[in-house]
Amino acid sequence: MDRRTYLAAACAAGVTATAGCSAVSESETLSDPTVNEDAPGRKAIAFTSDGEEVGHFGVDGSVVADRVDLSTEIWHRDGTTVDSVELRLWMPETATESPAKVAVVSPVEGDSSPPPSLSLYTPDRKVGTVVEITDLDDLADETISTLDLVVVPGTDTATDLKIHATIDLSGGGLLDGGYTLDGEFRLSYPELADR
């Protein structure tokens, strides 16, 4: 076989193999997280694929006067970057009659880049308030622990807080299409009833 014929055949096989792998590069949705509770008011959900942790979202909350102060952490494995974060927060006991008020406290920014794009809004046909973060720049490949929130209950009877997290990650390689981490959990703050 001459060299040109061999190279042409090898290149064609490489193109065919790459084309056949396009399905592998699609994003994988992980929606059955493991819930870990370290202490009252402190919880995390961890997402795994093929027995390996891909990422987790954790909240550490405490009651201060008439509100809940929340510190969050978003961790993702090496080789992935965060494309976007969407958190939806609501207090289920009173979500439709007296929705809780949600505020973003701390700047969500990296060391050298401009702050990411941040939106705070009430979704259509869903309860709660959405905090949406995109354009993360140099925060995208780090553990994000600079997002602090405040939740003020709508009434004196609301003591539980639900958080739904949707985090989109890009994969690092040609064949890794990334992940969508999707899950929710409930935190209880019975001390809110004592205020």
Short mmCIF file of C-alpha atoms in Angstrom, two decimals:
data_model
loop_
_atom_site.label_atom_id
_atom_site.label_comp_id
_atom_site.label_asym_id
_atom_site.label_seq_id
_atom_site.Cartn_x
_atom_site.Cartn_y
_atom_site.Cartn_z
CA MET A 1 0.00 0.00 0.00
CA ASP A 2 1.48 3.35 -0.87
CA ARG A 3 1.81 6.07 1.73
CA ARG A 4 -0.85 8.42 0.28
CA THR A 5 -3.48 5.69 0.15
CA TYR A 6 -2.68 4.70 3.73
CA LEU A 7 -2.92 8.32 5.00
CA ALA A 8 -6.21 8.89 3.16
CA ALA A 9 -7.67 5.71 4.67
CA ALA A 10 -6.42 6.61 8.17
CA CYS A 11 -7.87 10.14 7.92
CA ALA A 12 -11.22 8.84 6.69
CA ALA A 13 -11.36 6.38 9.60
CA GLY A 14 -10.56 9.20 12.04
CA VAL A 15 -13.31 11.41 10.62
CA THR A 16 -15.79 8.54 10.76
CA ALA A 17 -14.84 7.73 14.36
CA THR A 18 -15.20 11.37 15.40
CA ALA A 19 -18.55 11.70 13.61
CA GLY A 20 -19.80 8.55 15.31
CA CYS A 21 -18.91 9.97 18.71
CA SER A 22 -21.18 13.00 18.44
CA ALA A 23 -23.77 11.37 20.71
CA VAL A 24 -21.16 11.02 23.45
CA SER A 25 -20.62 14.78 23.57
CA GLU A 26 -24.22 15.60 24.53
CA SER A 27 -24.88 17.07 27.95
CA GLU A 28 -25.91 14.57 30.62
CA THR A 29 -28.65 15.55 33.07
CA LEU A 30 -28.08 14.37 36.64
CA SER A 31 -31.33 14.73 38.60
CA ASP A 32 -31.13 12.19 41.43
CA PRO A 33 -28.67 13.74 43.89
CA THR A 34 -27.63 12.38 47.25
CA VAL A 35 -28.74 14.70 50.07
CA ASN A 36 -26.29 15.25 52.94
CA GLU A 37 -27.25 17.11 56.11
CA ASP A 38 -24.32 18.15 58.30
CA ALA A 39 -26.35 20.07 60.89
CA PRO A 40 -29.77 21.72 61.17
CA GLY A 41 -29.99 24.42 58.51
CA ARG A 42 -26.97 23.04 56.66
CA LYS A 43 -27.47 20.73 53.69
CA ALA A 44 -25.85 19.75 50.39
CA ILE A 45 -26.85 17.77 47.33
CA ALA A 46 -24.16 15.79 45.51
CA PHE A 47 -24.41 14.63 41.89
CA THR A 48 -22.55 11.58 40.58
CA SER A 49 -22.00 9.96 37.21
CA ASP A 50 -20.53 6.47 36.84
CA GLY A 51 -19.76 6.40 40.57
CA GLU A 52 -17.74 9.64 40.51
CA GLU A 53 -18.88 12.94 42.01
CA VAL A 54 -19.38 15.57 39.31
CA GLY A 55 -20.47 18.44 41.54
CA HIS A 56 -22.36 19.52 44.61
CA PHE A 57 -24.41 22.44 45.82
CA GLY A 58 -24.48 23.25 49.53
CA VAL A 59 -26.20 25.75 51.79
CA ASP A 60 -25.35 26.84 55.32
CA GLY A 61 -28.19 28.90 56.78
CA SER A 62 -28.93 30.56 60.09
CA VAL A 63 -31.76 32.68 61.48
CA VAL A 64 -30.88 36.28 62.25
CA ALA A 65 -33.78 38.32 63.68
CA ASP A 66 -36.65 37.86 61.20
CA ARG A 67 -34.70 36.41 58.28
CA VAL A 68 -32.59 33.47 57.13
CA ASP A 69 -29.02 34.23 56.05
CA LEU A 70 -27.67 31.70 53.55
CA SER A 71 -24.10 31.03 52.45
CA THR A 72 -23.81 28.78 49.41
CA GLU A 73 -21.10 26.69 47.80
CA ILE A 74 -20.98 25.25 44.29
CA TRP A 75 -18.21 22.71 43.72
CA HIS A 76 -17.52 20.92 40.44
CA ARG A 77 -14.83 18.46 39.46
CA ASP A 78 -11.65 19.42 37.64
CA GLY A 79 -12.06 19.63 33.88
CA THR A 80 -15.52 21.19 34.06
CA THR A 81 -16.58 24.83 34.10
CA VAL A 82 -19.81 26.45 35.31
CA ASP A 83 -21.87 27.91 32.46
CA SER A 84 -24.86 29.03 34.53
CA VAL A 85 -26.51 28.71 37.94
CA GLU A 86 -30.24 28.95 38.60
CA LEU A 87 -31.58 28.80 42.15
CA ARG A 88 -35.30 28.95 42.93
CA LEU A 89 -36.20 29.61 46.58
CA TRP A 90 -39.59 29.49 48.29
CA MET A 91 -41.24 28.76 51.64
CA PRO A 92 -43.82 26.06 50.85
CA GLU A 93 -46.22 26.79 53.74
CA THR A 94 -47.01 30.28 52.41
CA ALA A 95 -45.58 30.34 48.89
CA THR A 96 -48.81 31.29 47.12
CA GLU A 97 -50.42 33.67 49.65
CA SER A 98 -47.40 35.49 51.11
CA PRO A 99 -44.22 34.78 49.17
CA ALA A 100 -40.88 35.17 50.88
CA LYS A 101 -38.59 38.03 49.89
CA VAL A 102 -35.18 37.02 48.55
CA ALA A 103 -32.10 39.20 48.19
CA VAL A 104 -28.55 38.62 46.98
CA VAL A 105 -26.09 39.99 49.53
CA SER A 106 -22.52 39.55 48.48
CA PRO A 107 -20.89 40.29 45.16
CA VAL A 108 -20.63 37.17 43.06
CA GLU A 109 -17.36 37.90 41.31
CA GLY A 110 -13.93 36.50 40.66
CA ASP A 111 -10.51 37.98 41.25
CA SER A 112 -9.87 39.74 37.97
CA SER A 113 -13.00 39.68 35.86
CA PRO A 114 -16.12 41.83 35.85
CA PRO A 115 -19.05 40.53 37.92
CA PRO A 116 -21.19 37.89 36.24
CA SER A 117 -24.65 38.64 34.93
CA LEU A 118 -27.17 38.23 37.76
CA SER A 119 -30.98 38.23 37.50
CA LEU A 120 -33.53 38.07 40.30
CA TYR A 121 -37.15 37.44 39.26
CA THR A 122 -40.44 35.64 39.94
CA PRO A 123 -40.94 32.78 37.46
CA ASP A 124 -44.15 32.26 35.49
CA ARG A 125 -46.32 29.40 36.77
CA LYS A 126 -43.89 28.45 39.54
CA VAL A 127 -43.66 29.56 43.13
CA GLY A 128 -40.65 31.32 44.57
CA THR A 129 -37.93 33.66 43.46
CA VAL A 130 -35.23 32.77 40.94
CA VAL A 131 -31.61 33.84 41.22
CA GLU A 132 -29.92 33.30 37.85
CA ILE A 133 -26.19 33.75 37.25
CA THR A 134 -24.49 33.61 33.84
CA ASP A 135 -21.28 34.90 32.21
CA LEU A 136 -19.14 33.72 35.13
CA ASP A 137 -15.75 34.40 33.44
CA ASP A 138 -12.93 33.50 35.86
CA LEU A 139 -15.38 32.10 38.45
CA ALA A 140 -16.41 29.39 35.96
CA ASP A 141 -13.56 27.01 36.78
CA GLU A 142 -13.49 27.62 40.56
CA THR A 143 -15.51 26.52 43.55
CA ILE A 144 -18.07 29.31 43.90
CA SER A 145 -18.50 30.33 47.53
CA THR A 146 -19.18 34.05 47.13
CA LEU A 147 -22.97 33.86 46.73
CA ASP A 148 -24.80 34.85 49.93
CA LEU A 149 -28.57 35.24 50.11
CA VAL A 150 -31.16 36.58 52.55
CA VAL A 151 -34.69 35.17 52.76
CA VAL A 152 -37.39 37.04 54.69
CA PRO A 153 -40.49 34.87 55.27
CA GLY A 154 -43.83 36.24 54.12
CA THR A 155 -45.55 35.35 57.42
CA ASP A 156 -44.77 34.26 60.97
CA THR A 157 -45.85 30.69 60.22
CA ALA A 158 -43.29 29.94 57.51
CA THR A 159 -40.36 27.91 58.86
CA ASP A 160 -39.34 25.68 55.94
CA LEU A 161 -37.33 26.77 52.92
CA LYS A 162 -37.08 24.87 49.65
CA ILE A 163 -34.28 25.43 47.17
CA HIS A 164 -34.20 24.06 43.63
CA ALA A 165 -30.80 24.25 41.94
CA THR A 166 -30.03 23.87 38.24
CA ILE A 167 -26.32 24.15 37.40
CA ASP A 168 -24.99 23.77 33.87
CA LEU A 169 -21.40 22.54 33.52
CA SER A 170 -19.29 22.34 30.36
CA GLY A 171 -16.95 19.43 29.92
CA GLY A 172 -13.25 19.92 29.41
CA GLY A 173 -12.66 17.57 26.50
CA LEU A 174 -13.83 17.09 22.94
CA LEU A 175 -15.97 14.09 23.85
CA ASP A 176 -17.30 15.43 27.17
CA GLY A 177 -20.44 17.48 26.54
CA GLY A 178 -20.90 18.51 30.14
CA TYR A 179 -23.65 18.09 32.71
CA THR A 180 -26.85 19.65 33.95
CA LEU A 181 -27.13 19.21 37.71
CA ASP A 182 -30.78 19.42 38.76
CA GLY A 183 -32.14 18.85 42.26
CA GLU A 184 -33.85 20.34 45.28
CA PHE A 185 -34.01 20.04 49.04
CA ARG A 186 -35.81 21.46 52.07
CA LEU A 187 -34.28 23.23 55.06
CA SER A 188 -36.15 23.76 58.34
CA TYR A 189 -35.69 26.76 60.63
CA PRO A 190 -38.14 26.23 63.53
CA GLU A 191 -36.64 29.21 65.37
CA LEU A 192 -38.40 31.49 62.86
CA ALA A 193 -41.65 30.73 64.69
CA ASP A 194 -40.16 32.09 67.94
CA ARG A 195 -39.44 35.59 66.65
#
